XYZ file of C-alpha atoms in Angstrom:
527
model
C 118.499 -76.764 332.897
C 121.515 -75.348 330.996
C 121.022 -74.498 327.343
C 122.087 -77.263 324.986
C 125.019 -76.518 322.703
C 126.689 -78.111 319.721
C 130.268 -79.419 319.641
C 131.278 -75.916 318.583
C 129.569 -74.345 321.582
C 126.745 -72.845 319.516
C 123.180 -72.968 320.883
C 121.001 -75.845 319.678
C 117.267 -75.594 320.244
C 114.866 -78.377 321.097
C 112.509 -77.317 318.306
C 113.145 -75.380 315.109
C 110.530 -73.812 312.871
C 109.931 -71.250 310.115
C 110.882 -68.400 312.439
C 114.454 -69.717 312.504
C 114.781 -69.131 308.771
C 113.162 -65.709 308.640
C 114.558 -63.806 305.659
C 116.231 -66.959 304.327
C 116.573 -66.766 300.522
C 117.034 -70.263 299.100
C 118.155 -68.979 295.701
C 121.029 -67.039 297.277
C 121.918 -69.293 300.207
C 121.446 -72.658 298.522
C 121.261 -72.418 294.768
C 120.999 -75.642 292.815
C 123.234 -78.676 293.394
C 126.394 -78.260 291.355
C 125.975 -74.487 291.125
C 127.308 -71.506 293.072
C 127.464 -71.241 296.076
C 127.562 -75.076 296.114
C 125.816 -75.350 299.490
C 123.876 -78.347 298.158
C 126.917 -80.133 296.743
C 129.532 -79.674 294.058
C 127.881 -81.874 291.419
C 124.305 -81.673 290.072
C 123.570 -85.390 290.428
C 125.824 -86.171 293.437
C 125.384 -89.891 294.274
C 122.358 -90.603 292.092
C 124.640 -91.609 289.219
C 127.384 -93.312 291.211
C 128.366 -93.297 294.886
C 131.323 -91.563 296.458
C 134.825 -93.039 296.123
C 135.310 -95.635 298.841
C 138.845 -95.402 300.169
C 140.496 -97.449 302.865
C 143.552 -96.010 304.586
C 146.178 -98.723 304.809
C 149.897 -99.153 305.010
C 152.106 -100.875 307.541
C 155.372 -102.725 307.816
C 157.062 -103.431 304.520
C 156.009 -102.389 301.046
C 155.300 -106.049 300.224
C 152.901 -106.440 303.185
C 151.062 -103.239 302.300
C 150.866 -104.296 298.660
C 149.107 -107.499 299.716
C 146.585 -105.467 301.769
C 145.922 -103.114 298.828
C 145.249 -106.026 296.504
C 142.808 -107.469 299.035
C 141.002 -104.129 299.361
C 140.756 -103.719 295.581
C 139.416 -107.272 295.294
C 136.760 -106.401 297.885
C 135.548 -103.349 295.963
C 137.709 -100.444 297.090
C 137.727 -97.793 294.363
C 140.606 -95.785 295.744
C 143.706 -96.526 297.781
C 144.814 -94.366 300.688
C 148.423 -94.849 301.744
C 149.715 -94.440 305.291
C 153.464 -93.881 305.632
C 155.550 -94.602 308.695
C 156.916 -91.779 310.823
C 160.487 -91.785 309.442
C 159.122 -91.471 305.899
C 156.878 -88.603 306.997
C 159.840 -86.821 308.579
C 162.233 -87.321 305.667
C 164.501 -89.899 307.318
C 165.628 -93.202 305.841
C 164.880 -96.383 307.780
C 168.533 -96.754 308.842
C 168.777 -93.226 310.274
C 169.355 -93.174 314.067
C 166.185 -91.096 314.576
C 164.146 -93.801 312.812
C 164.988 -96.428 315.434
C 161.879 -98.165 316.759
C 159.506 -96.435 314.333
C 160.078 -98.214 311.027
C 156.824 -99.603 309.641
C 154.881 -98.833 312.829
C 152.182 -96.323 311.806
C 152.434 -96.879 308.070
C 154.600 -98.325 305.350
C 158.326 -97.583 305.155
C 159.281 -96.077 301.775
C 162.956 -95.207 301.391
C 163.462 -95.268 297.624
C 162.046 -96.046 294.212
C 162.761 -99.719 294.887
C 160.246 -99.688 297.756
C 157.644 -97.776 295.735
C 157.853 -100.327 292.924
C 157.110 -103.101 295.410
C 154.312 -101.114 297.084
C 152.317 -100.775 293.865
C 153.384 -103.947 292.092
C 150.525 -105.455 290.112
C 148.111 -102.593 290.798
C 146.514 -100.718 287.864
C 147.694 -97.192 288.641
C 145.868 -95.820 285.600
C 142.580 -97.228 286.937
C 142.898 -96.792 290.719
C 142.938 -93.375 292.377
C 145.611 -93.181 295.070
C 145.635 -90.813 298.023
C 148.904 -90.450 299.923
C 148.942 -89.039 303.446
C 152.296 -87.306 303.279
C 153.141 -83.687 303.925
C 156.649 -82.231 304.225
C 158.134 -84.835 301.780
C 154.984 -84.895 299.590
C 156.963 -83.914 296.492
C 159.305 -86.875 296.985
C 156.538 -89.445 297.329
C 154.572 -87.997 294.411
C 157.613 -88.240 292.145
C 158.329 -91.787 293.306
C 154.719 -92.659 292.430
C 155.181 -91.081 288.994
C 158.396 -93.059 288.460
C 156.708 -96.289 289.565
C 153.928 -95.698 287.042
C 156.493 -94.843 284.360
C 158.293 -98.122 285.108
C 155.013 -99.919 284.349
C 154.395 -98.012 281.115
C 151.778 -95.622 282.536
C 152.102 -91.987 281.535
C 151.902 -89.275 284.194
C 148.888 -87.637 282.563
C 146.852 -90.792 283.244
C 147.454 -90.771 287.003
C 144.718 -89.694 289.401
C 144.946 -89.220 293.133
C 145.899 -86.825 295.887
C 148.875 -85.972 298.033
C 148.008 -84.421 301.375
C 150.858 -81.894 301.076
C 149.309 -79.656 303.786
C 152.249 -78.615 305.912
C 150.610 -75.654 307.668
C 148.377 -77.944 309.705
C 151.522 -79.838 310.729
C 152.734 -76.737 312.571
C 149.304 -76.510 314.216
C 148.379 -80.081 315.105
C 150.600 -82.984 314.006
C 154.240 -81.914 314.132
C 155.620 -83.795 311.113
C 157.123 -80.673 309.573
C 160.712 -80.415 308.344
C 161.446 -77.043 306.773
C 160.538 -73.477 307.826
C 157.094 -72.199 306.706
C 158.277 -69.913 303.883
C 160.350 -72.662 302.266
C 157.528 -75.155 302.749
C 155.117 -72.830 300.938
C 157.599 -72.480 298.080
C 157.800 -76.257 297.723
C 154.000 -76.507 297.696
C 153.730 -73.824 294.992
C 156.329 -75.756 292.955
C 154.154 -78.869 293.269
C 151.124 -76.916 292.032
C 153.060 -75.735 288.961
C 154.644 -79.141 288.273
C 151.358 -81.035 288.422
C 149.612 -78.458 286.242
C 152.267 -79.127 283.580
C 153.060 -82.827 284.103
C 150.309 -84.625 286.112
C 147.196 -82.600 285.279
C 144.619 -84.961 286.781
C 146.317 -85.055 290.172
C 144.912 -83.254 293.218
C 147.924 -81.274 294.351
C 146.958 -80.811 297.981
C 144.424 -82.074 300.496
C 143.998 -79.202 302.906
C 143.223 -80.952 306.129
C 141.011 -80.134 309.063
C 140.951 -83.785 310.070
C 144.133 -83.744 312.102
C 143.167 -80.535 313.860
C 139.863 -82.173 314.775
C 141.732 -85.215 316.076
C 143.813 -82.858 318.219
C 140.640 -81.399 319.735
C 139.382 -78.723 317.335
C 135.652 -78.053 317.322
C 133.785 -78.203 313.993
C 133.994 -74.411 313.715
C 137.733 -74.402 314.461
C 138.265 -77.286 312.035
C 136.680 -75.403 309.126
C 138.009 -71.946 310.018
C 141.643 -72.960 310.401
C 141.486 -75.230 307.332
C 140.100 -72.498 305.091
C 142.578 -69.976 306.523
C 145.399 -72.361 305.562
C 143.863 -72.807 302.117
C 143.789 -69.043 301.685
C 147.526 -68.914 302.490
C 148.292 -71.598 299.890
C 146.341 -69.779 297.180
C 148.035 -66.482 298.043
C 151.474 -68.123 297.932
C 150.721 -69.665 294.534
C 149.562 -66.337 293.112
C 152.667 -64.602 294.484
C 154.732 -67.298 292.743
C 153.179 -66.249 289.433
C 150.483 -68.917 289.085
C 146.928 -68.154 287.929
C 144.192 -68.913 290.417
C 142.105 -70.821 287.849
C 145.119 -72.939 286.889
C 145.659 -74.279 290.399
C 142.381 -73.984 292.347
C 140.453 -76.732 290.478
C 142.993 -79.297 291.724
C 142.816 -78.256 295.380
C 140.968 -80.672 297.635
C 140.091 -80.832 301.320
C 140.043 -83.421 304.081
C 137.603 -83.267 306.986
C 136.502 -85.432 309.873
C 133.006 -86.864 310.387
C 131.900 -87.061 314.019
C 128.913 -88.813 315.576
C 127.078 -85.473 315.979
C 125.401 -86.001 312.641
C 123.331 -82.810 312.285
C 126.171 -80.438 313.111
C 128.510 -82.336 310.795
C 126.093 -82.052 307.868
C 125.729 -78.323 308.554
C 129.531 -77.976 308.828
C 130.146 -79.417 305.384
C 127.464 -77.211 303.826
C 128.849 -74.069 305.475
C 132.399 -74.900 304.390
C 131.340 -75.213 300.741
C 129.531 -71.874 300.830
C 132.396 -69.971 302.468
C 134.998 -71.399 300.081
C 132.926 -70.581 297.008
C 132.416 -66.993 298.104
C 136.077 -66.536 299.087
C 137.393 -67.852 295.785
C 134.962 -65.766 293.750
C 135.071 -62.493 295.667
C 138.564 -62.410 297.203
C 140.601 -64.177 294.533
C 138.537 -63.381 291.445
C 138.208 -66.974 290.291
C 136.223 -67.353 287.070
C 136.226 -71.132 286.620
C 133.345 -72.687 288.622
C 135.654 -75.608 289.466
C 137.869 -73.171 291.396
C 134.904 -72.444 293.680
C 134.019 -76.077 294.362
C 135.123 -77.343 297.756
C 135.745 -81.001 296.971
C 136.616 -83.044 300.037
C 137.527 -86.434 301.386
C 136.178 -87.485 304.761
C 137.480 -89.882 307.373
C 135.447 -91.001 310.321
C 136.642 -89.738 313.696
C 139.530 -91.767 315.040
C 139.522 -89.717 318.233
C 135.990 -90.932 319.004
C 136.935 -94.611 318.850
C 137.270 -96.393 322.176
C 139.477 -99.274 323.220
C 136.740 -100.304 325.672
C 134.055 -102.469 324.037
C 135.651 -101.843 320.617
C 132.729 -103.400 318.713
C 130.758 -100.255 319.600
C 133.017 -98.460 317.140
C 131.184 -100.248 314.319
C 128.076 -98.289 315.309
C 129.976 -95.024 315.680
C 131.627 -95.409 312.292
C 128.297 -96.137 310.587
C 126.781 -92.926 312.003
C 129.875 -90.908 311.131
C 129.949 -92.301 307.607
C 126.281 -91.418 307.179
C 127.026 -87.847 308.303
C 129.739 -87.555 305.664
C 127.453 -88.856 302.924
C 124.553 -86.612 303.909
C 127.051 -83.746 303.999
C 128.101 -84.388 300.399
C 131.598 -85.886 300.617
C 133.411 -86.919 297.426
C 135.279 -89.805 299.005
C 135.161 -91.554 302.346
C 137.370 -93.647 304.580
C 135.627 -95.517 307.373
C 137.835 -96.428 310.325
C 138.157 -100.007 311.471
C 136.623 -100.829 314.829
C 139.935 -101.958 316.316
C 142.042 -98.896 315.488
C 141.922 -97.583 319.050
C 143.938 -100.672 319.988
C 146.348 -101.289 317.105
C 146.672 -101.302 313.341
C 143.471 -102.786 311.883
C 143.271 -106.468 311.152
C 142.234 -107.601 307.678
C 138.765 -108.561 308.947
C 138.241 -105.202 310.637
C 139.340 -103.327 307.497
C 136.912 -105.386 305.423
C 134.048 -104.620 307.829
C 134.856 -100.911 307.595
C 134.571 -101.087 303.813
C 131.353 -103.109 304.051
C 129.901 -100.283 306.191
C 130.265 -97.904 303.249
C 128.812 -100.460 300.866
C 125.734 -100.861 303.075
C 125.256 -97.084 303.104
C 125.628 -96.925 299.324
C 123.525 -99.928 298.332
C 121.061 -100.698 301.140
C 119.878 -97.219 302.163
C 118.081 -94.592 300.099
C 120.533 -91.745 300.770
C 121.997 -92.069 297.264
C 118.644 -91.698 295.524
C 118.173 -87.968 295.994
C 120.552 -85.005 296.113
C 121.012 -83.133 299.415
C 118.087 -84.552 301.406
C 118.504 -81.970 304.198
C 117.950 -78.933 301.955
C 115.390 -76.619 303.541
C 115.496 -78.356 306.929
C 114.771 -75.790 309.634
C 117.434 -77.179 311.931
C 120.171 -77.908 309.382
C 119.804 -74.624 307.497
C 119.800 -72.703 310.773
C 122.852 -74.585 312.034
C 124.591 -74.045 308.679
C 124.099 -70.292 309.024
C 125.322 -70.357 312.642
C 128.456 -72.306 311.741
C 129.120 -70.062 308.748
C 129.011 -66.957 310.942
C 131.247 -68.480 313.617
C 133.774 -69.722 311.033
C 133.998 -66.320 309.370
C 134.557 -64.645 312.753
C 137.394 -67.053 313.585
C 138.951 -66.631 310.124
C 138.876 -62.875 310.702
C 140.781 -63.446 313.962
C 143.459 -65.306 311.947
C 143.606 -62.452 309.435
C 143.957 -59.947 312.292
C 147.136 -61.784 313.297
C 148.628 -61.430 309.823
C 147.191 -64.556 308.189
C 147.619 -68.273 308.737
C 151.431 -68.415 308.761
C 151.849 -65.467 311.114
C 149.109 -66.795 313.409
C 150.843 -70.192 313.473
C 154.123 -68.539 314.458
C 152.256 -66.780 317.272
C 150.764 -70.111 318.420
C 147.184 -68.898 317.976
C 145.543 -71.910 316.297
C 147.390 -74.416 318.453
C 146.398 -72.729 321.706
C 142.747 -72.423 320.626
C 142.579 -76.126 319.776
C 144.329 -77.153 322.990
C 141.802 -75.150 325.004
C 138.911 -76.941 323.290
C 140.513 -80.347 323.806
C 141.029 -79.624 327.488
C 137.392 -78.615 327.923
C 136.215 -81.881 326.343
C 138.550 -83.931 328.532
C 137.123 -82.258 331.629
C 133.567 -82.981 330.465
C 134.370 -86.659 329.916
C 136.098 -86.974 333.285
C 133.122 -85.340 335.017
C 130.621 -87.560 333.191
C 128.961 -84.536 331.594
C 129.805 -85.924 328.150
C 128.723 -89.538 327.758
C 131.116 -91.942 326.034
C 129.302 -95.258 325.824
C 131.452 -98.088 327.127
C 134.027 -95.723 328.602
C 132.375 -93.567 331.264
C 128.850 -95.026 331.117
C 127.347 -98.395 330.185
C 130.633 -100.112 330.936
C 131.377 -103.807 331.409
C 133.756 -105.375 333.907
C 136.006 -106.889 331.244
C 136.044 -106.859 327.458
C 136.388 -110.004 325.409
C 139.926 -110.923 324.444
C 141.105 -109.237 321.252
C 144.274 -110.135 319.373
C 145.647 -107.028 317.639
C 147.726 -106.906 314.490
C 151.390 -106.597 315.417
C 154.203 -105.261 313.270
C 157.296 -107.458 313.148
C 160.232 -105.522 314.680
C 162.548 -107.301 312.221
C 161.219 -104.958 309.527
C 163.653 -102.262 310.633
C 166.678 -104.478 310.078
C 165.299 -105.694 306.747
C 164.818 -102.115 305.523
C 168.369 -101.242 306.592
C 169.671 -104.198 304.581
C 167.675 -103.065 301.526
C 169.194 -99.594 301.834
C 172.695 -101.050 302.104
C 172.162 -103.061 298.909
C 170.652 -100.040 297.155
C 173.636 -97.823 297.922
C 176.029 -100.547 296.790
C 174.201 -101.194 293.503
C 173.494 -97.644 292.314
C 175.810 -95.142 290.637
C 176.887 -93.120 293.687
C 178.528 -90.365 291.650
C 175.341 -89.845 289.626
C 173.334 -89.595 292.853
C 175.699 -87.006 294.308
C 175.590 -84.922 291.132
C 171.800 -85.020 291.119
C 171.608 -84.044 294.794
C 174.035 -81.199 294.144
C 171.778 -79.913 291.384
C 168.850 -80.085 293.790
C 170.758 -78.069 296.407
C 171.575 -75.429 293.802
C 167.905 -75.194 292.842
C 166.875 -74.890 296.496
C 169.152 -71.881 296.805
C 167.611 -70.282 293.719
C 164.133 -69.915 292.278
C 163.781 -72.827 289.830
C 161.019 -75.384 290.291
C 162.467 -78.005 292.625
C 160.496 -80.986 291.384
C 162.446 -81.397 288.150
C 165.899 -81.859 289.776
C 164.232 -83.863 292.545
C 162.759 -86.237 289.950
C 166.184 -86.836 288.436
C 167.738 -87.506 291.846
C 165.054 -90.084 292.640
C 165.386 -91.602 289.173
C 169.106 -92.057 289.972
C 167.876 -93.941 293.093
C 168.572 -91.307 295.702
C 166.651 -92.090 298.873
C 163.888 -89.999 300.367
C 166.116 -89.167 303.305
C 168.918 -87.991 301.028
C 166.535 -85.712 299.127
C 165.196 -84.260 302.393
C 168.749 -83.786 303.679
C 169.697 -81.892 300.513
C 166.914 -79.399 301.241
C 167.767 -79.328 304.959
C 171.335 -78.387 303.994
C 170.021 -75.252 302.283
C 166.860 -74.370 304.218
C 167.561 -75.692 307.707
C 164.878 -77.079 310.000
C 161.867 -75.398 311.557
C 161.986 -74.883 315.317
C 158.646 -73.691 316.739
C 158.462 -70.925 319.299
C 157.212 -71.753 322.768
C 153.577 -70.746 323.245
C 153.497 -71.047 327.029
């Protein structure tokens, strides 16, 4: 019989015992919860005082439709909003741009201007609700629009809490929604760090994401290694821009996936915390303990959802959510069971939230901190993952660091190889996917998915036409000109960008102003 392995290809034994932790020093490897090296969690009490933040990722169609969904989620107990933007918004194109045709409102909400942002968050207490926005290349634009929307409602920027994803390096690796070349993108990210430190101090300036790499096929080891390598590049860029590590690192956050392989996922989260703490302390000289805390959001694995027998996804999501909680996540989004088919219905989104509430209030996992501490199997797996992650990070460093390795196609090719191997295993039946390649049924029950009205695109175009007719066009052009001048120099870009958006420039116009100066990124062929 072949030796069993984890998702990362590491050996997993049928039985673990004391011999697997020979020489293991709990004081050095674990410490106390809330203390260096944070293996056991970033806070001393973890969930014993209050549970993690329960987020639900939502956004589709128009700002008004998404606003209604947010209000429903808040009414049902969601403590944090997580905003999905449509593809044109993610790529810095307005809804009436030719390249936006057929994509407006499809995978998230269409936000073209401050007018849309005001509708999106109308009636929501932005000083009480934490908002996470999944946006990358135009993250600065959406953050400033959020700030302006809060300002419109009398809420000061220093009262806002939330996160922008703002992780463009993983876009070059896994997702593809990049706009500008890497060097210019890193400059914009460093400007965001500095701006938030001065203006929005409670905001998490970046969510460095392994999730999308995992969705593209990365193993747990690849997910952590490439994420932390990207994080290292961001910290280095910020320091080179003149920022202090302890001024920016406490507001960095991370975003990981939770798979159904519960034990390896718990070990993955523990290893990631330990590596980050050591790297920040020893490589970057961080003094503030908060700089060494790897705080992360988790989303259950969309790639593991099946369109066949979709109700099975309720079980998968419950296991994945439990893995995230046992691994010490700070916030969690549980996928809806129907997301392999279409955008989630309101009922499915509510069930996904109820899954978290059952974990928080009907199980005992919130009553003690880090229940797996000292487990033969989990501590051994944590050590194995830590070693494999460090070896892969060293391979990135050998190629000149994350940006250089991206330009060489290293991370992308490694992930594609892993994804291909998994696909072969599923096709051969070696990897069981319940309901898909084993335990199937002849026909699933009828399911009516949520559909986005194609008329949204025309409606957004009409809104843009009215916006451009109503605003002061000369003021917009002056503001965009100032932004272009700043892009060609060294000033922080967010201040002129804020004024352009305040003058009601659109997101596409702001992105075009930067494209005019920086150009667009064209990746090299890796094959």
